[in-house]
PDB file of C-alpha atoms in Angstrom:
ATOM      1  CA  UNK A  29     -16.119  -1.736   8.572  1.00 89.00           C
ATOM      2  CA  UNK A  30     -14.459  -1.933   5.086  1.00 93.00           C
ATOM      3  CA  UNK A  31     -13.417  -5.229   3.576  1.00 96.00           C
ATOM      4  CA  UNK A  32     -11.733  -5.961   0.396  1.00 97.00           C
ATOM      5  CA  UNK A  33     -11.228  -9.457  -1.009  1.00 97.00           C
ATOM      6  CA  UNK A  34      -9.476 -10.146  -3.754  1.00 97.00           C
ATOM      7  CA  UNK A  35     -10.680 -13.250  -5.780  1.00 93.00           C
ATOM      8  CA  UNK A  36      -8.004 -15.711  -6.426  1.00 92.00           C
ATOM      9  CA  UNK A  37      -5.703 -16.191  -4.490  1.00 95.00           C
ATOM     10  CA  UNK A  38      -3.377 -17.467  -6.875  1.00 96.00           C
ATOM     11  CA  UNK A  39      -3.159 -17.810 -10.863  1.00 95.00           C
ATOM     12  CA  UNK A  40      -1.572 -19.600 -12.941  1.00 97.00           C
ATOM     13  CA  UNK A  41      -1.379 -18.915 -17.138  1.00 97.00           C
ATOM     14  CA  UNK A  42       0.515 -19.561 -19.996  1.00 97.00           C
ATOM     15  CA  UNK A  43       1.857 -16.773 -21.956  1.00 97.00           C
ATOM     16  CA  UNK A  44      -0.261 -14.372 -23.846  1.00 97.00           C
ATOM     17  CA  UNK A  45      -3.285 -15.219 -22.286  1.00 97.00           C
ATOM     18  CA  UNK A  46      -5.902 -12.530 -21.853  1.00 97.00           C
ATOM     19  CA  UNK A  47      -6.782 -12.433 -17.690  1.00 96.00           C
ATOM     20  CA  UNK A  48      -9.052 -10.633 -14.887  1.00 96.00           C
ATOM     21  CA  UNK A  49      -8.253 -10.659 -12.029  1.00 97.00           C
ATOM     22  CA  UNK A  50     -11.154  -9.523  -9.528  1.00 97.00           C
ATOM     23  CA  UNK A  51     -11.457  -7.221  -6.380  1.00 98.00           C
ATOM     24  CA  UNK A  52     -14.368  -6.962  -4.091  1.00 98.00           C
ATOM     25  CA  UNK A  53     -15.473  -4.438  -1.228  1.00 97.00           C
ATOM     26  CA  UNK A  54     -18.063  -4.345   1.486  1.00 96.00           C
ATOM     27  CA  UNK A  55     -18.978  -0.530   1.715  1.00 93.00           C
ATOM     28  CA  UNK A  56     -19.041   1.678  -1.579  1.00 92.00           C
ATOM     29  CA  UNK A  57     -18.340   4.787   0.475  1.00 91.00           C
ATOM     30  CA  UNK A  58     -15.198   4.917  -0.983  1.00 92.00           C
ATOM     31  CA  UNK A  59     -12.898   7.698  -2.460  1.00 90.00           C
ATOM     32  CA  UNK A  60     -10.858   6.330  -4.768  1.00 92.00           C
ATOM     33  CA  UNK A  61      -9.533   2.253  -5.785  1.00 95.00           C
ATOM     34  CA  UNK A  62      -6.046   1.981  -6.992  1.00 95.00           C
ATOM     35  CA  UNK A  63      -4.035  -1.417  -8.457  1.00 97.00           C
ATOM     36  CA  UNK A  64      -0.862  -2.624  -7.366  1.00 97.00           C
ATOM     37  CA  UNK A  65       1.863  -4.382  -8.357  1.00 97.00           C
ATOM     38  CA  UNK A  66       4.654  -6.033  -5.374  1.00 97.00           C
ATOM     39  CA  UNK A  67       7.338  -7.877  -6.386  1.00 96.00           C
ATOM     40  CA  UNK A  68       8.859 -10.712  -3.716  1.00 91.00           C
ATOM     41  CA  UNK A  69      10.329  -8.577  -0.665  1.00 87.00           C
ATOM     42  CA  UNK A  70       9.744  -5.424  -2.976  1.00 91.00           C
ATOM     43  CA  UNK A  71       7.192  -2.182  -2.166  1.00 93.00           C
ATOM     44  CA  UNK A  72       4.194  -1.368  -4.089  1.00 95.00           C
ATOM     45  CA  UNK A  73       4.488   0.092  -7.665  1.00 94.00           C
ATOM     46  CA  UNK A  74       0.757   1.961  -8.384  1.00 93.00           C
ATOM     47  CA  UNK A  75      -0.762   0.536 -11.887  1.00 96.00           C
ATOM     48  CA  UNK A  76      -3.598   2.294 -11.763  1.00 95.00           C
ATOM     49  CA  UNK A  77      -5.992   4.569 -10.211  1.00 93.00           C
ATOM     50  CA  UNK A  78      -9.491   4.807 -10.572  1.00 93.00           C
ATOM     51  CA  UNK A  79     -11.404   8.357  -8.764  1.00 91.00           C
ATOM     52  CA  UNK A  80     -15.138   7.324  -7.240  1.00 91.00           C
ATOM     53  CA  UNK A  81     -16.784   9.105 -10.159  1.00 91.00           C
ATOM     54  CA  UNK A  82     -14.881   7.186 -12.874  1.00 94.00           C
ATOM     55  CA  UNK A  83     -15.690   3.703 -14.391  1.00 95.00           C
ATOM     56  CA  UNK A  84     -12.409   2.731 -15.864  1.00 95.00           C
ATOM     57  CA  UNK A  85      -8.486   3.369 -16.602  1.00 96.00           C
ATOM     58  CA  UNK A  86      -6.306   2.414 -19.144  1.00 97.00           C
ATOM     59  CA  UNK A  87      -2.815   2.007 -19.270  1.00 95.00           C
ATOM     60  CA  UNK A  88      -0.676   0.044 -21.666  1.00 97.00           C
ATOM     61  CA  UNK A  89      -2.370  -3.400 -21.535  1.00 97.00           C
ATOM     62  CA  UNK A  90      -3.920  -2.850 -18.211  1.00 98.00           C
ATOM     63  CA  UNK A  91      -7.583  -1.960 -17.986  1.00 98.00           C
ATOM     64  CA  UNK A  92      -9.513  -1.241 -14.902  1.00 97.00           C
ATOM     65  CA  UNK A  93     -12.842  -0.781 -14.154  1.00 97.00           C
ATOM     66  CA  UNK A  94     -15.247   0.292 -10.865  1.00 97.00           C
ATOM     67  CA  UNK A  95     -18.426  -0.465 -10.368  1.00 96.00           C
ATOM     68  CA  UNK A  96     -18.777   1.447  -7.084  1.00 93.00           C
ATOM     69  CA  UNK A  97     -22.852   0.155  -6.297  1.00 92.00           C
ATOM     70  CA  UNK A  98     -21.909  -3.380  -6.685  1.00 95.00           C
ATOM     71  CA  UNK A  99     -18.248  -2.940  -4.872  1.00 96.00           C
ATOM     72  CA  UNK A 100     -16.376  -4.641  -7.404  1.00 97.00           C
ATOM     73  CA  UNK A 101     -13.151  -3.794  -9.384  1.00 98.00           C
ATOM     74  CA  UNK A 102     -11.989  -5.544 -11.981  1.00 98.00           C
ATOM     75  CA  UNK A 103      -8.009  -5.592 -13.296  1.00 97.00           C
ATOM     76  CA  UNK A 104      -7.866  -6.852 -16.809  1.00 97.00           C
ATOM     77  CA  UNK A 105      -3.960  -7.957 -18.317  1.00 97.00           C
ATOM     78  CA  UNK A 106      -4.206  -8.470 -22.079  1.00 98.00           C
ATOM     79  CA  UNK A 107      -1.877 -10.704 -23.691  1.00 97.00           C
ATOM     80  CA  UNK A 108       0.625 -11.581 -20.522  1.00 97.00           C
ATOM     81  CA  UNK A 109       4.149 -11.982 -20.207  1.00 97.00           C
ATOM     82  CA  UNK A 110       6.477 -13.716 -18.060  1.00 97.00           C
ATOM     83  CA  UNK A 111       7.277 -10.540 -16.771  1.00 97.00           C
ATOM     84  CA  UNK A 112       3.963  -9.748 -15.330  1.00 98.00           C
ATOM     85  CA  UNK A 113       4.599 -12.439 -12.755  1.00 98.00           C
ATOM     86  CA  UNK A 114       4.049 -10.501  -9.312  1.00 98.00           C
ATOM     87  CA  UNK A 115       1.158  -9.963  -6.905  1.00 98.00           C
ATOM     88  CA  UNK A 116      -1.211  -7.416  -7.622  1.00 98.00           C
ATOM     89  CA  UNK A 117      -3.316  -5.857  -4.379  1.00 98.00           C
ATOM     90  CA  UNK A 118      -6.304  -3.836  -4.795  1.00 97.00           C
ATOM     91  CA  UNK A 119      -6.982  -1.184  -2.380  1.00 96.00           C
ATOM     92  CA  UNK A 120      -9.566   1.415  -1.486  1.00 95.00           C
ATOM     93  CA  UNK A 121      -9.279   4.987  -0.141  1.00 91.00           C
ATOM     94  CA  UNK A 122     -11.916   5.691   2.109  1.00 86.00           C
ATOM     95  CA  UNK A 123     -12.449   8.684   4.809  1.00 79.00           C
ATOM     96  CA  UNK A 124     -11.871  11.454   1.556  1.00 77.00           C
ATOM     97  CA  UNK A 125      -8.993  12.662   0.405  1.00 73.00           C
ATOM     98  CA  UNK A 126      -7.334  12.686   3.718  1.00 76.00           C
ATOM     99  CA  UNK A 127      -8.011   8.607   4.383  1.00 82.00           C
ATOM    100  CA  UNK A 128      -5.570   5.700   4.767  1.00 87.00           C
ATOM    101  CA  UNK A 129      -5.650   2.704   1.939  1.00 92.00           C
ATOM    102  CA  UNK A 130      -7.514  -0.514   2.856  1.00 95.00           C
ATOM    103  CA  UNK A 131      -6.283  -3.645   1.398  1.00 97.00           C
ATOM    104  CA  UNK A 132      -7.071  -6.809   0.159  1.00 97.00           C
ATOM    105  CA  UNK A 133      -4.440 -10.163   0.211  1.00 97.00           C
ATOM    106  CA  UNK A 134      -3.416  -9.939  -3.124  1.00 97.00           C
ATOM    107  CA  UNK A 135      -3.357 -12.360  -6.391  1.00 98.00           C
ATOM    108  CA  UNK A 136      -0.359 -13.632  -6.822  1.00 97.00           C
ATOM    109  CA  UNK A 137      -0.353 -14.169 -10.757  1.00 98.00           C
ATOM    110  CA  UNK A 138       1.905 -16.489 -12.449  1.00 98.00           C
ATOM    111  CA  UNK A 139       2.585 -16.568 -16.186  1.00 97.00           C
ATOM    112  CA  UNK A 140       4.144 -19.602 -17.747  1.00 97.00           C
ATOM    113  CA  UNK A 141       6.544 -19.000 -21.128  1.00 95.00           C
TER     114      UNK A 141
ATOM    115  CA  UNK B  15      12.595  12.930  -9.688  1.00 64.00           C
ATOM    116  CA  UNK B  16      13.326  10.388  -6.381  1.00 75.00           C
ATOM    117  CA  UNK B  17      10.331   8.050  -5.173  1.00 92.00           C
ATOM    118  CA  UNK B  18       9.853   7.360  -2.168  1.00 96.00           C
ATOM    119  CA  UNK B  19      13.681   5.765  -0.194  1.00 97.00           C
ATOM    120  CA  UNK B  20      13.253   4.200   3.110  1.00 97.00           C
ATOM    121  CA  UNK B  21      16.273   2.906   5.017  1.00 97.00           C
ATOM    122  CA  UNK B  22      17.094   0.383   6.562  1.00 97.00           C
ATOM    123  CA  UNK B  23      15.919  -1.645   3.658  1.00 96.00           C
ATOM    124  CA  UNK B  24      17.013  -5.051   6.276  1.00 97.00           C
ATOM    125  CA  UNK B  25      17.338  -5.471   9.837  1.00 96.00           C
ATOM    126  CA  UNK B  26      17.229  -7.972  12.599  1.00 98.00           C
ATOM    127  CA  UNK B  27      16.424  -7.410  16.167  1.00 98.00           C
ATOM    128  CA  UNK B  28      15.623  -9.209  19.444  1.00 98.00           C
ATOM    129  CA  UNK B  29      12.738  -9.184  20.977  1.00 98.00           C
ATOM    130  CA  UNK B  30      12.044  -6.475  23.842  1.00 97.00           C
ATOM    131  CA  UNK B  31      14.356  -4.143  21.815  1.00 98.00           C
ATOM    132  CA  UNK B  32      13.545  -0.734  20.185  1.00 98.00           C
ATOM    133  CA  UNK B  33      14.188  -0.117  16.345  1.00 98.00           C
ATOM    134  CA  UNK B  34      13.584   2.965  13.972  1.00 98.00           C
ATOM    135  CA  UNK B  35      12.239   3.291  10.524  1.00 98.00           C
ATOM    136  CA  UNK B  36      12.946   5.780   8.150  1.00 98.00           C
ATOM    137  CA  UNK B  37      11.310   7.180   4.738  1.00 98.00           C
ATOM    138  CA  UNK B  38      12.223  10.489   2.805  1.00 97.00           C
ATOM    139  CA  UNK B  39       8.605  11.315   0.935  1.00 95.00           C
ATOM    140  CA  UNK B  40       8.185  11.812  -2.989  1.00 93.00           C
ATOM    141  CA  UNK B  41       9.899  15.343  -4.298  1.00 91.00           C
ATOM    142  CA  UNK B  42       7.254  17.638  -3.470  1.00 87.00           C
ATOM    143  CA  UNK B  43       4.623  15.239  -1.295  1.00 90.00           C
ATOM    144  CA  UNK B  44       3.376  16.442   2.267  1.00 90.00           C
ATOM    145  CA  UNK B  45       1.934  13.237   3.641  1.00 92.00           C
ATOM    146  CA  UNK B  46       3.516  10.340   4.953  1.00 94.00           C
ATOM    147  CA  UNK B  47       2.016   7.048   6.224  1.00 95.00           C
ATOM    148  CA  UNK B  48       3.303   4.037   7.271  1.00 97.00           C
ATOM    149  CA  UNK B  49       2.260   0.344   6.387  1.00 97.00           C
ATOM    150  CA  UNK B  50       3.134  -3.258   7.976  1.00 98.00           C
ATOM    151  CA  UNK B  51       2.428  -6.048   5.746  1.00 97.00           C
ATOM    152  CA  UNK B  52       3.030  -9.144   7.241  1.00 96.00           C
ATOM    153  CA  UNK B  53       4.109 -12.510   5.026  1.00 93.00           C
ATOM    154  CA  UNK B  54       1.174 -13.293   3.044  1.00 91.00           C
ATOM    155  CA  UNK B  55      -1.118 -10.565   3.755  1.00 94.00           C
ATOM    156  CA  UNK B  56      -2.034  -6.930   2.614  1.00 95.00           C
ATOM    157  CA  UNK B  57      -0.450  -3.825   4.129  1.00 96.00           C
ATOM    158  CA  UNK B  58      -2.473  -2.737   7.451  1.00 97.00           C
ATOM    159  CA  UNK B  59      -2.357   0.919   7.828  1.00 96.00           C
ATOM    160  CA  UNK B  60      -0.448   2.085  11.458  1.00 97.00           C
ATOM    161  CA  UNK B  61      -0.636   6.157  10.878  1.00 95.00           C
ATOM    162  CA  UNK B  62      -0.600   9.124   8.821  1.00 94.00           C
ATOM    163  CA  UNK B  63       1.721  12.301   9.462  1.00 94.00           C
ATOM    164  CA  UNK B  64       0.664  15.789   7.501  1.00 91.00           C
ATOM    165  CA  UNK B  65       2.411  18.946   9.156  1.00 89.00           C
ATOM    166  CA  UNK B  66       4.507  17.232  11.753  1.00 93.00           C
ATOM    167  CA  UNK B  67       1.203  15.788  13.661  1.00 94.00           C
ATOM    168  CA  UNK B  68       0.011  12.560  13.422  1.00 94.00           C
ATOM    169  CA  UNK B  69      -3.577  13.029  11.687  1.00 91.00           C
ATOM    170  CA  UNK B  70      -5.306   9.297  11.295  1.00 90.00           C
ATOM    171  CA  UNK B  71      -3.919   6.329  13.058  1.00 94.00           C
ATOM    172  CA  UNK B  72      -4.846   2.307  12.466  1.00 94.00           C
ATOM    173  CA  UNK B  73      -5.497  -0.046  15.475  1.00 95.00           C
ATOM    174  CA  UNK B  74      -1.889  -0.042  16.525  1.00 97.00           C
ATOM    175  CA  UNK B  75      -0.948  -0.134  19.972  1.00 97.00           C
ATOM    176  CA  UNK B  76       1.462   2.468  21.787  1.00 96.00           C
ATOM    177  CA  UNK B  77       4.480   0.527  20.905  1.00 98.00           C
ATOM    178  CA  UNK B  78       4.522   2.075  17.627  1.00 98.00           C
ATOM    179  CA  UNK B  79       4.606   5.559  17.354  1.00 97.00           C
ATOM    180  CA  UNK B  80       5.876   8.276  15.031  1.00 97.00           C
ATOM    181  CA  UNK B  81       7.573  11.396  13.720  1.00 97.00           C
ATOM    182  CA  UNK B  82       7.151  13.764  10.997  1.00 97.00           C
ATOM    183  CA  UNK B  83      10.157  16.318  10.702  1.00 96.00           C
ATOM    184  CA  UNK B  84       9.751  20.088   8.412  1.00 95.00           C
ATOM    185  CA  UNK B  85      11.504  18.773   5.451  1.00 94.00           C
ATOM    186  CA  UNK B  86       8.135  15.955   5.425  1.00 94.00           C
ATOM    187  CA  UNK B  87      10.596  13.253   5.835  1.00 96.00           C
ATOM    188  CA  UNK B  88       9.401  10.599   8.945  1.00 97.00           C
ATOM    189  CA  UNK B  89      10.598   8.094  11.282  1.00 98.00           C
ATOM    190  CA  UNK B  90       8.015   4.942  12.432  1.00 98.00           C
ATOM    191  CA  UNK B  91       9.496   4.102  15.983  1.00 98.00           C
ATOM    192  CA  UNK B  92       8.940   0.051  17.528  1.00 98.00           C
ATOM    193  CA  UNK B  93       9.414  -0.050  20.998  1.00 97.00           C
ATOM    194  CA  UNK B  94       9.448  -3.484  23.488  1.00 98.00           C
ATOM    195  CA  UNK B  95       9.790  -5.217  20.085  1.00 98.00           C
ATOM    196  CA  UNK B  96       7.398  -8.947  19.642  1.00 98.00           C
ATOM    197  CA  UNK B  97       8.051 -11.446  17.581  1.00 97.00           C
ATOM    198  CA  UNK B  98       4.976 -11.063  16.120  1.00 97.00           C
ATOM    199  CA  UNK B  99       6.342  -7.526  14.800  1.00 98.00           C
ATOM    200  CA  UNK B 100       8.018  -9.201  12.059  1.00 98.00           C
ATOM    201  CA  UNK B 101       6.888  -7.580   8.940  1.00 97.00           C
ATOM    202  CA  UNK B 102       7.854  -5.651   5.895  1.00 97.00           C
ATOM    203  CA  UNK B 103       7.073  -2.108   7.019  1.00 98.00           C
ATOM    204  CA  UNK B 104       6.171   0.333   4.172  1.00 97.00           C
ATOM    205  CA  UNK B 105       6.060   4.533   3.717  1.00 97.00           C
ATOM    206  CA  UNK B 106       4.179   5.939   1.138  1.00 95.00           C
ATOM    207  CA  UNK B 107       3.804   9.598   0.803  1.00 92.00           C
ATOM    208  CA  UNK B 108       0.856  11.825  -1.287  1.00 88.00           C
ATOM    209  CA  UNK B 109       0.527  15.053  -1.925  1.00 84.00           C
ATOM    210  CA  UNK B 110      -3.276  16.848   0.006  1.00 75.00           C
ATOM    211  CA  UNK B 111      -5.204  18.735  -1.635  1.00 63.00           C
ATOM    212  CA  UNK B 112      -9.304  18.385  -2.761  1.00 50.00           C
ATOM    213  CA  UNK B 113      -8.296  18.826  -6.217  1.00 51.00           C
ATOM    214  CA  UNK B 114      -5.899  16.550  -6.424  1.00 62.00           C
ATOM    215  CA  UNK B 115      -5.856  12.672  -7.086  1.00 67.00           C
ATOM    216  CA  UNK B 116      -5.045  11.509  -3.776  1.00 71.00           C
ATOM    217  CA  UNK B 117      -2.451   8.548  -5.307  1.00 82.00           C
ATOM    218  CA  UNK B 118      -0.216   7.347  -2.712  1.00 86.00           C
ATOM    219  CA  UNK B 119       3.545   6.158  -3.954  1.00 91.00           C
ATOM    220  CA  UNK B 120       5.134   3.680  -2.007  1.00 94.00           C
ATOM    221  CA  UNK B 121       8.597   2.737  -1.150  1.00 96.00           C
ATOM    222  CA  UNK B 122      10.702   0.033  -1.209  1.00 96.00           C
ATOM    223  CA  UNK B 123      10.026  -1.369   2.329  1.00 97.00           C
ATOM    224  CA  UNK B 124      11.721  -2.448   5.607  1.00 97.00           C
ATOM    225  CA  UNK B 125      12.103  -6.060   6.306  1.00 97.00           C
ATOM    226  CA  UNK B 126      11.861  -6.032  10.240  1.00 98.00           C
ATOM    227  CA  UNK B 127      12.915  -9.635  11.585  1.00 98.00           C
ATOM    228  CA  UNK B 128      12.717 -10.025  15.307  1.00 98.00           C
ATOM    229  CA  UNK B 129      14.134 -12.996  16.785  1.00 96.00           C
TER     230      UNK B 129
END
């Protein structure tokens, strides 16, 4: 069975600080990883999505990588802002093209001005 | 181009009552699935809809159960409602296809309160 843990829970930071914040998963089976942002009480904006065969995506000042044999993900925020405050989730698409999104809690990030 | 708009975006209900969700797909997406994400936690997935038949479902009982109509929009459906139902219930919709990216786009959500 497929587990995803996000590692931590909660972070706090000061603005403009460099951060990673990490995702973990039990079986590498999978067919895709994609980032998330959720605001409170809000849906799920997509940040990023990384395919099985990639290693990394870029957008903006989010980077994020897979290492698929390990079953780790990595989300890296360079130079943070207030507004980045939110919690990211990590998920994993497993079952193909066709499968449903397995999720970890989420790392609720706080940045400090 | 309009995301994904589910509706009602708030309700509150008693328990043992019956409520329905609704989510218009992405312009141009196929797929629908449905999400509960209680407080604190990540989404859980309850089912999938591609051409009007439900194709995957999560371990969900009976209580919930679903719709897909030809237009690709979809209704989640709660019966004998449980307190323990309270949850932000979310739609996201993709569009199939092997050579595609398989990126699911979420919606806004349905705060579900049952008291």
């Amino acid at each position: 069975k497929q587990e995803v843990t996000q590692i931590p829970a909660a972070l706090s930071v000061p603005e403009g600080e460099n951060l990673v914040l990490n995702c973990s998963f039990t079986d590498s089976a999978i067919y895709n990883l994609q980032w998330f942002r959720q605001d409170p009480g809000k849906g799920l904006t997509s940040l990023l999505l990384i395919q099985s065969s990639q290693r990394e995506q870029t957008s903006g000042r989010l980077n994020a990588s897979l290492d698929k044999s390990s079953g780790r993900s990595t989300l890296y925020i360079a130079a943070s802002q207030p507004g980045d405050s939110a919690t990211y989730l990590c998920a994993v698409r497993t079952g193909g093209s066709q499968g449903n999104l397995i999720f970890g809690k989420g790392t609720k990030l706080s940045v400090k001005p | 181009d309009a995301g994904v708009t589910q509706s009602p975006t708030h309700l509150i209900k008693t328990r043992g009552q019956q409520v329905t969700l609704r989510c218009s797909p992405k312009s141009g997406h196929d797929t629908v699935s449905w999400y509960q994400q209680a407080l604190g936690q990540g989404p859980q997935f309850i089912f999938q809809y591609y051409e009007e038949e439900e194709r995957q479902r999560g371990n969900f009982p009976d209580r919930f159960s679903g719709h897909q109509f030809p237009n690709y929009s979809s209704e989640l459906n709660v019966n004998a409602l449980l307190l323990g139902d309270s949850a932000l219930y979310l739609c996201a919709s993709s569009l199939e296809g092997t050579s595609l990216t398989g990126e699911l786009f979420f919606g806004e959500g349905s705060r579900l309160t049952v008291l």
